[in-house]
Amino acid sequence: MYKALVEKDSSFEGVFYAGIKTTGVFCRPTCTARKPNPENVIYFTSVNEAIEEGFRACKICNPLEMNGAAPGWIKELLKKIEDLPEERLKDENLKKLGFEPNRVRRWFKKNYNTTFISYLRTIRLGSAINKIGNGESVTQTAYTNGYESLSGFTEALKNLTGKSPGKSSATKIFSIEKIQTPLGTMYAGLIDEGLAMLEFEDRRMLQTQIKRITKSHNAVPVIQKHKLFDEVEKQLTKYFGGTLAEFSIPLILTGTEFQKRVWNELMKIPYGETICYEELAVRIGNANAMRAVASANGHNSIAIIIPCHRVIGKDGNLRGYGGKVWRKKRLLELEKNLG
C-alpha cells in the first residue's frame, strides 16, 4: 500500500486511507502532499477508523469529501442539462460541446450508479411532469421534451410514475442532489416548497427513506436541482463554518403525528446542548415512550437541521446515529466549541 501511496495510484481510491503519524492527519491514496517514511504511516479501511484513532482529515486531499465531488467539467455539463432538459445529448453532441463521451459515461456510472442516458431520461421526464402539472397539454409536452412519438412518451412516463400522462399532473417531483460537506457527501431531497430529506450518502436506510417519502407524497425521485437547493447548501456551509446555529429552510416532515411531535421537539434543543432520550420523552408529554422516541429519532430523514444528534444516552454515551456515530461525535464537538 505504501507503493500505491507514493505513486498516488487512483485505483486504490476508497480501498484505504493513510494515517500520517508525524502530522496526525489521514489522506487519500492520491494525496499530493509530501510523502512520509513508511514507518510513519498507518493504514485504515475507512474514514471512520481513522477518525476513531484520532487522525484529522488532510486539507490537501479532503478525504471526508466523497469521490463523487463534481469536477469543473461535470458541473459545466450538468448546468447545460439543467438549462435544456429536453435536449438529446448523443456522443456527437457531447464531442461538439467539448466532452469526451466515455469519460462522461464513466463518471455518471461511478457517482450516480446509473448510465448517462438514464440520467438524461429522468431529467427529461421530470421536466415533462412539471409542464403537465402546470397545465401544458400531454401532446405539446411530449414533443417539446424531445420525444419522437406520443406513444413513446406515454410509455416512458408510465414506466417512471406508474400512471398515464393524464394522471401524472398530480405527481410531484422529488428533486435529489448531492451536497459536499466536511463530514462527507449528503443527499438533499426537495418536494414543492420544502426540504424533505437530508441524509449522508452512506446512511444504511437511505433508499428506504427515499421510498417512504416518495410514496407518502405521490412523488417521483429525479436527480435534478431544485430552486431551494442553493439555499440548503449555503446554510449547511455556514453551519459547518461555525457561523450559523439555526436553519431557516422550510421543511416537509414525512411521518406519523407522533414522529412529527418528536421531530418538532428536537428542533427546540438549543445549539451546543444535548438531552437524553428519557428527557425527550418527558418533553413530548409521555415519560413512558422512551423506546418510541428513540425509534422516531432513528426515522428522522432531515439530518442536522432536525438535530437528532443532540440526543444521547442518560449515561453520556452517544448511542446510535443513522449518519454513523463518528459523525454524531464530530457534530457535537463542532457545536460545543462554537456554541
Tab-separated table of C-alpha atoms in Angstrom:
chain	number	residue	atom	x	y	z
A	1	MET	CA	0.000	0.000	0.000
A	2	TYR	CA	2.924	2.323	0.591
A	3	LYS	CA	3.856	1.934	-3.093
A	4	ALA	CA	0.313	2.984	-4.068
A	5	LEU	CA	0.558	5.983	-1.734
A	6	VAL	CA	3.901	7.126	-3.160
A	7	GLU	CA	2.718	6.664	-6.746
A	8	LYS	CA	-0.666	8.302	-5.999
A	9	ASP	CA	-2.406	5.311	-7.560
A	10	SER	CA	-6.059	6.292	-8.142
A	11	SER	CA	-7.124	2.639	-8.404
A	12	PHE	CA	-6.770	2.480	-4.604
A	13	GLU	CA	-9.250	5.321	-4.010
A	14	GLY	CA	-11.752	4.083	-1.422
A	15	VAL	CA	-9.664	0.977	-0.686
A	16	PHE	CA	-7.542	2.506	2.085
A	17	TYR	CA	-6.705	5.731	3.881
A	18	ALA	CA	-3.225	6.566	5.141
A	19	GLY	CA	-2.742	7.961	8.633
A	20	ILE	CA	0.432	10.039	8.899
A	21	LYS	CA	1.844	9.654	12.418
A	22	THR	CA	4.120	12.693	12.235
A	23	THR	CA	1.338	15.149	11.347
A	24	GLY	CA	-1.737	13.457	12.800
A	25	VAL	CA	-3.700	13.683	9.546
A	26	PHE	CA	-5.107	10.977	7.280
A	27	CYS	CA	-5.054	11.110	3.488
A	28	ARG	CA	-6.395	9.563	0.322
A	29	PRO	CA	-4.009	7.304	-1.644
A	30	THR	CA	-3.831	10.056	-4.290
A	31	CYS	CA	-2.842	12.881	-1.931
A	32	THR	CA	-0.254	15.219	-3.444
A	33	ALA	CA	1.319	16.166	-0.107
A	34	ARG	CA	4.919	15.199	0.585
A	35	LYS	CA	5.140	11.515	1.457
A	36	PRO	CA	6.380	10.387	4.903
A	37	ASN	CA	8.711	7.477	5.566
A	38	PRO	CA	6.923	4.102	5.527
A	39	GLU	CA	7.350	3.584	9.281
A	40	ASN	CA	5.327	6.750	9.878
A	41	VAL	CA	2.240	5.520	8.024
A	42	ILE	CA	-0.680	3.525	9.415
A	43	TYR	CA	-3.441	2.260	7.120
A	44	PHE	CA	-7.203	2.279	7.592
A	45	THR	CA	-10.005	0.774	5.538
A	46	SER	CA	-12.469	3.560	6.316
A	47	VAL	CA	-12.697	7.216	7.289
A	48	ASN	CA	-14.437	6.097	10.477
A	49	GLU	CA	-11.425	4.042	11.616
A	50	ALA	CA	-9.024	6.922	11.019
A	51	ILE	CA	-11.114	9.403	12.980
A	52	GLU	CA	-11.630	6.988	15.881
A	53	GLU	CA	-7.837	6.684	16.123
A	54	GLY	CA	-7.583	10.449	16.495
A	55	PHE	CA	-6.417	11.416	12.998
A	56	ARG	CA	-7.667	14.619	11.343
A	57	ALA	CA	-8.677	14.934	7.696
A	58	CYS	CA	-5.953	16.245	5.372
A	59	LYS	CA	-6.811	19.681	3.977
A	60	ILE	CA	-4.981	18.980	0.726
A	61	CYS	CA	-6.808	15.836	-0.458
A	62	ASN	CA	-10.035	16.211	1.603
A	63	PRO	CA	-10.655	12.515	2.421
A	64	LEU	CA	-14.001	13.389	4.044
A	65	GLU	CA	-15.254	14.624	0.699
A	66	MET	CA	-16.623	11.655	-1.212
A	67	ASN	CA	-15.145	10.698	-4.562
A	68	GLY	CA	-18.337	11.981	-6.167
A	69	ALA	CA	-17.448	15.648	-5.730
A	70	ALA	CA	-18.179	17.031	-9.173
A	71	PRO	CA	-15.148	18.389	-11.075
A	72	GLY	CA	-15.463	21.584	-13.071
A	73	TRP	CA	-16.117	19.918	-16.409
A	74	ILE	CA	-19.010	17.885	-14.970
A	75	LYS	CA	-20.514	20.959	-13.323
A	76	GLU	CA	-20.457	22.625	-16.746
A	77	LEU	CA	-22.241	19.650	-18.322
A	78	LEU	CA	-24.826	19.444	-15.518
A	79	LYS	CA	-25.573	23.145	-15.991
A	80	LYS	CA	-26.170	22.613	-19.726
A	81	ILE	CA	-28.553	19.736	-18.951
A	82	GLU	CA	-30.341	21.833	-16.323
A	83	ASP	CA	-30.804	24.726	-18.772
A	84	LEU	CA	-32.019	22.493	-21.637
A	85	PRO	CA	-33.524	19.324	-20.095
A	86	GLU	CA	-35.374	18.407	-23.286
A	87	GLU	CA	-32.214	18.311	-25.448
A	88	ARG	CA	-30.868	14.917	-26.507
A	89	LEU	CA	-27.123	14.601	-25.957
A	90	LYS	CA	-25.661	11.854	-28.105
A	91	ASP	CA	-21.943	11.179	-28.475
A	92	GLU	CA	-21.573	13.602	-31.369
A	93	ASN	CA	-23.340	16.336	-29.362
A	94	LEU	CA	-21.063	15.779	-26.381
A	95	LYS	CA	-17.977	15.981	-28.593
A	96	LYS	CA	-19.151	19.255	-30.147
A	97	LEU	CA	-19.578	20.661	-26.645
A	98	GLY	CA	-16.052	19.567	-25.734
A	99	PHE	CA	-16.870	16.498	-23.603
A	100	GLU	CA	-15.375	13.050	-24.126
A	101	PRO	CA	-18.354	10.596	-24.179
A	102	ASN	CA	-16.607	7.663	-22.474
A	103	ARG	CA	-15.372	9.916	-19.692
A	104	VAL	CA	-18.914	11.230	-19.176
A	105	ARG	CA	-20.361	7.720	-19.038
A	106	ARG	CA	-17.757	6.527	-16.522
A	107	TRP	CA	-18.382	9.491	-14.235
A	108	PHE	CA	-22.156	9.003	-14.131
A	109	LYS	CA	-21.852	5.266	-13.543
A	110	LYS	CA	-19.343	5.761	-10.733
A	111	ASN	CA	-21.013	8.690	-8.997
A	112	TYR	CA	-24.733	8.257	-9.671
A	113	ASN	CA	-24.694	4.489	-10.227
A	114	THR	CA	-26.646	4.984	-13.420
A	115	THR	CA	-25.930	5.420	-17.102
A	116	PHE	CA	-25.705	8.862	-18.660
A	117	ILE	CA	-28.666	8.007	-20.901
A	118	SER	CA	-30.786	7.023	-17.881
A	119	TYR	CA	-29.845	10.259	-16.148
A	120	LEU	CA	-30.932	12.313	-19.176
A	121	ARG	CA	-34.153	10.318	-19.415
A	122	THR	CA	-35.158	11.033	-15.812
A	123	ILE	CA	-34.322	14.719	-16.232
A	124	ARG	CA	-36.495	14.938	-19.356
A	125	LEU	CA	-39.365	13.116	-17.667
A	126	GLY	CA	-39.082	15.296	-14.594
A	127	SER	CA	-39.336	18.364	-16.803
A	128	ALA	CA	-42.331	16.828	-18.566
A	129	ILE	CA	-44.173	16.105	-15.310
A	130	ASN	CA	-43.656	19.707	-14.215
A	131	LYS	CA	-45.042	21.014	-17.514
A	132	ILE	CA	-48.116	18.779	-17.370
A	133	GLY	CA	-48.667	19.844	-13.770
A	134	ASN	CA	-48.563	23.476	-14.940
A	135	GLY	CA	-51.318	22.869	-17.473
A	136	GLU	CA	-49.414	22.130	-20.688
A	137	SER	CA	-51.087	19.524	-22.892
A	138	VAL	CA	-49.697	15.987	-22.998
A	139	THR	CA	-49.106	16.198	-26.751
A	140	GLN	CA	-47.277	19.520	-26.551
A	141	THR	CA	-45.167	18.295	-23.636
A	142	ALA	CA	-44.184	15.119	-25.465
A	143	TYR	CA	-42.781	16.921	-28.475
A	144	THR	CA	-41.181	19.889	-26.686
A	145	ASN	CA	-39.303	17.403	-24.487
A	146	GLY	CA	-37.727	15.623	-27.420
A	147	TYR	CA	-39.975	12.566	-27.752
A	148	GLU	CA	-40.498	11.430	-31.316
A	149	SER	CA	-43.930	9.930	-30.670
A	150	LEU	CA	-46.767	10.397	-28.215
A	151	SER	CA	-46.898	6.647	-27.550
A	152	GLY	CA	-43.191	6.586	-26.655
A	153	PHE	CA	-43.674	9.463	-24.229
A	154	THR	CA	-46.739	7.816	-22.684
A	155	GLU	CA	-44.866	4.553	-22.136
A	156	ALA	CA	-41.799	6.264	-20.644
A	157	LEU	CA	-43.917	8.303	-18.241
A	158	LYS	CA	-45.934	5.271	-17.193
A	159	ASN	CA	-42.746	3.290	-16.502
A	160	LEU	CA	-41.472	6.070	-14.239
A	161	THR	CA	-44.646	7.063	-12.382
A	162	GLY	CA	-46.875	4.029	-12.836
A	163	LYS	CA	-49.517	6.347	-14.304
A	164	SER	CA	-50.697	7.565	-17.677
A	165	PRO	CA	-49.807	11.170	-18.642
A	166	GLY	CA	-53.344	12.360	-17.902
A	167	LYS	CA	-53.000	11.268	-14.282
A	168	SER	CA	-49.414	12.433	-13.921
A	169	SER	CA	-50.443	16.043	-13.361
A	170	ALA	CA	-50.953	15.151	-9.689
A	171	THR	CA	-47.488	13.578	-9.442
A	172	LYS	CA	-44.848	15.609	-7.652
A	173	ILE	CA	-41.123	15.710	-8.324
A	174	PHE	CA	-38.775	14.669	-5.523
A	175	SER	CA	-35.624	16.520	-6.587
A	176	ILE	CA	-32.438	14.900	-5.295
A	177	GLU	CA	-28.992	16.473	-5.447
A	178	LYS	CA	-25.634	15.949	-3.757
A	179	ILE	CA	-24.048	18.359	-1.292
A	180	GLN	CA	-20.408	18.079	-0.254
A	181	THR	CA	-19.752	18.696	3.457
A	182	PRO	CA	-16.699	18.336	5.731
A	183	LEU	CA	-18.227	15.084	7.011
A	184	GLY	CA	-18.868	13.577	3.602
A	185	THR	CA	-21.435	13.729	0.825
A	186	MET	CA	-25.079	14.323	1.700
A	187	TYR	CA	-28.207	13.938	-0.414
A	188	ALA	CA	-30.763	16.740	-0.264
A	189	GLY	CA	-34.294	15.827	-1.337
A	190	LEU	CA	-36.828	18.594	-2.010
A	191	ILE	CA	-40.526	18.494	-2.827
A	192	ASP	CA	-42.589	21.530	-3.769
A	193	GLU	CA	-41.619	24.314	-1.392
A	194	GLY	CA	-39.563	22.477	1.197
A	195	LEU	CA	-36.766	20.117	2.193
A	196	ALA	CA	-37.995	16.579	2.847
A	197	MET	CA	-34.665	14.754	3.149
A	198	LEU	CA	-31.075	15.485	4.096
A	199	GLU	CA	-29.066	12.310	4.606
A	200	PHE	CA	-25.445	11.224	4.442
A	201	GLU	CA	-24.624	9.189	1.357
A	202	ASP	CA	-23.646	6.078	3.326
A	203	ARG	CA	-26.720	6.019	5.579
A	204	ARG	CA	-27.971	2.456	5.727
A	205	MET	CA	-31.650	3.438	5.420
A	206	LEU	CA	-31.182	5.950	2.590
A	207	GLN	CA	-33.132	4.003	-0.040
A	208	THR	CA	-35.852	3.194	2.499
A	209	GLN	CA	-36.194	6.892	3.300
A	210	ILE	CA	-36.477	7.819	-0.381
A	211	LYS	CA	-39.178	5.185	-0.974
A	212	ARG	CA	-41.115	6.258	2.124
A	213	ILE	CA	-41.050	9.943	1.184
A	214	THR	CA	-41.946	9.451	-2.483
A	215	LYS	CA	-44.824	7.112	-1.614
A	216	SER	CA	-46.201	9.455	1.039
A	217	HIS	CA	-46.109	12.496	-1.254
A	218	ASN	CA	-47.058	10.766	-4.512
A	219	ALA	CA	-43.708	11.843	-5.900
A	220	VAL	CA	-41.129	10.605	-8.373
A	221	PRO	CA	-37.417	10.760	-7.408
A	222	VAL	CA	-35.424	12.645	-10.032
A	223	ILE	CA	-31.770	13.678	-9.861
A	224	GLN	CA	-32.138	17.364	-10.581
A	225	LYS	CA	-31.610	20.742	-8.964
A	226	HIS	CA	-34.464	22.363	-7.022
A	227	LYS	CA	-34.845	26.133	-6.635
A	228	LEU	CA	-34.154	25.836	-2.877
A	229	PHE	CA	-31.040	23.701	-3.290
A	230	ASP	CA	-28.560	26.597	-3.304
A	231	GLU	CA	-30.030	27.923	-0.050
A	232	VAL	CA	-29.753	24.499	1.611
A	233	GLU	CA	-26.123	24.240	0.508
A	234	LYS	CA	-25.394	27.820	1.630
A	235	GLN	CA	-26.845	27.306	5.116
A	236	LEU	CA	-25.064	23.971	5.580
A	237	THR	CA	-21.760	25.617	4.638
A	238	LYS	CA	-22.350	28.330	7.234
A	239	TYR	CA	-23.268	25.714	9.842
A	240	PHE	CA	-20.057	23.752	9.313
A	241	GLY	CA	-18.133	27.019	9.256
A	242	GLY	CA	-19.488	27.878	12.689
A	243	THR	CA	-21.424	30.979	11.625
A	244	LEU	CA	-24.973	29.568	11.670
A	245	ALA	CA	-26.745	27.955	14.629
A	246	GLU	CA	-30.354	27.966	13.409
A	247	PHE	CA	-31.573	26.979	9.959
A	248	SER	CA	-34.368	28.849	8.176
A	249	ILE	CA	-35.117	26.350	5.429
A	250	PRO	CA	-38.792	25.352	5.022
A	251	LEU	CA	-39.182	21.687	5.949
A	252	ILE	CA	-41.599	18.974	4.886
A	253	LEU	CA	-41.936	16.361	7.634
A	254	THR	CA	-42.895	12.888	6.470
A	255	GLY	CA	-44.042	10.615	9.282
A	256	THR	CA	-46.732	9.827	11.823
A	257	GLU	CA	-48.162	12.507	14.087
A	258	PHE	CA	-46.138	11.067	16.976
A	259	GLN	CA	-42.914	11.193	14.959
A	260	LYS	CA	-43.607	14.787	13.945
A	261	ARG	CA	-44.107	15.735	17.606
A	262	VAL	CA	-40.716	14.229	18.413
A	263	TRP	CA	-39.010	15.966	15.476
A	264	ASN	CA	-40.527	19.332	16.353
A	265	GLU	CA	-39.291	18.894	19.927
A	266	LEU	CA	-35.809	18.051	18.636
A	267	MET	CA	-35.683	21.411	16.885
A	268	LYS	CA	-36.198	23.115	20.259
A	269	ILE	CA	-32.932	21.709	21.670
A	270	PRO	CA	-30.515	24.668	21.683
A	271	TYR	CA	-27.355	24.606	19.590
A	272	GLY	CA	-24.468	23.279	21.670
A	273	GLU	CA	-26.678	21.409	24.146
A	274	THR	CA	-27.741	17.766	24.490
A	275	ILE	CA	-30.538	15.906	26.263
A	276	CYS	CA	-31.147	12.206	26.931
A	277	TYR	CA	-33.888	10.047	25.412
A	278	GLU	CA	-35.777	9.977	28.721
A	279	GLU	CA	-35.860	13.776	28.830
A	280	LEU	CA	-37.088	13.929	25.241
A	281	ALA	CA	-39.951	11.577	26.149
A	282	VAL	CA	-40.884	13.824	29.074
A	283	ARG	CA	-40.818	16.907	26.844
A	284	ILE	CA	-43.380	15.446	24.456
A	285	GLY	CA	-45.613	14.605	27.411
A	286	ASN	CA	-45.131	10.840	27.611
A	287	ALA	CA	-42.390	9.777	30.011
A	288	ASN	CA	-43.016	6.093	29.235
A	289	ALA	CA	-42.449	6.493	25.490
A	290	MET	CA	-38.650	6.351	25.545
A	291	ARG	CA	-38.421	3.467	23.051
A	292	ALA	CA	-40.907	5.085	20.689
A	293	VAL	CA	-38.996	8.357	20.972
A	294	ALA	CA	-35.727	6.598	20.128
A	295	SER	CA	-37.418	4.972	17.118
A	296	ALA	CA	-38.732	8.335	15.900
A	297	ASN	CA	-35.222	9.712	16.279
A	298	GLY	CA	-33.921	6.922	14.058
A	299	HIS	CA	-36.538	7.631	11.383
A	300	ASN	CA	-35.638	11.313	11.101
A	301	SER	CA	-34.928	11.957	7.414
A	302	ILE	CA	-33.601	15.516	7.775
A	303	ALA	CA	-30.238	15.177	9.498
A	304	ILE	CA	-28.525	18.125	11.227
A	305	ILE	CA	-31.428	20.543	10.656
A	306	ILE	CA	-33.677	18.319	12.771
A	307	PRO	CA	-30.887	17.734	15.310
A	308	CYS	CA	-31.390	14.144	16.421
A	309	HIS	CA	-27.619	14.110	17.034
A	310	ARG	CA	-28.260	16.206	20.160
A	311	VAL	CA	-29.945	13.274	21.907
A	312	ILE	CA	-27.578	10.986	23.834
A	313	GLY	CA	-27.772	8.256	26.449
A	314	LYS	CA	-28.518	9.067	30.094
A	315	ASP	CA	-25.009	7.832	30.926
A	316	GLY	CA	-23.463	10.279	28.469
A	317	ASN	CA	-22.728	7.691	25.777
A	318	LEU	CA	-23.536	8.783	22.250
A	319	ARG	CA	-25.593	5.673	21.400
A	320	GLY	CA	-26.673	5.242	17.778
A	321	TYR	CA	-26.903	7.646	14.855
A	322	GLY	CA	-28.096	6.966	11.308
A	323	GLY	CA	-25.251	9.026	9.874
A	324	LYS	CA	-22.668	6.974	11.867
A	325	VAL	CA	-21.649	7.609	15.480
A	326	TRP	CA	-18.334	9.219	14.495
A	327	ARG	CA	-20.262	11.956	12.692
A	328	LYS	CA	-22.515	12.454	15.715
A	329	LYS	CA	-19.388	12.980	17.783
A	330	ARG	CA	-17.979	15.497	15.291
A	331	LEU	CA	-21.263	17.425	15.109
A	332	LEU	CA	-21.494	17.694	18.889
A	333	GLU	CA	-17.852	18.781	19.094
A	334	LEU	CA	-18.462	21.444	16.440
A	335	GLU	CA	-21.471	22.833	18.297
A	336	LYS	CA	-19.823	22.645	21.719
A	337	ASN	CA	-16.727	24.507	20.552
A	338	LEU	CA	-18.687	27.233	18.803
A	339	GLY	CA	-21.818	27.381	20.952
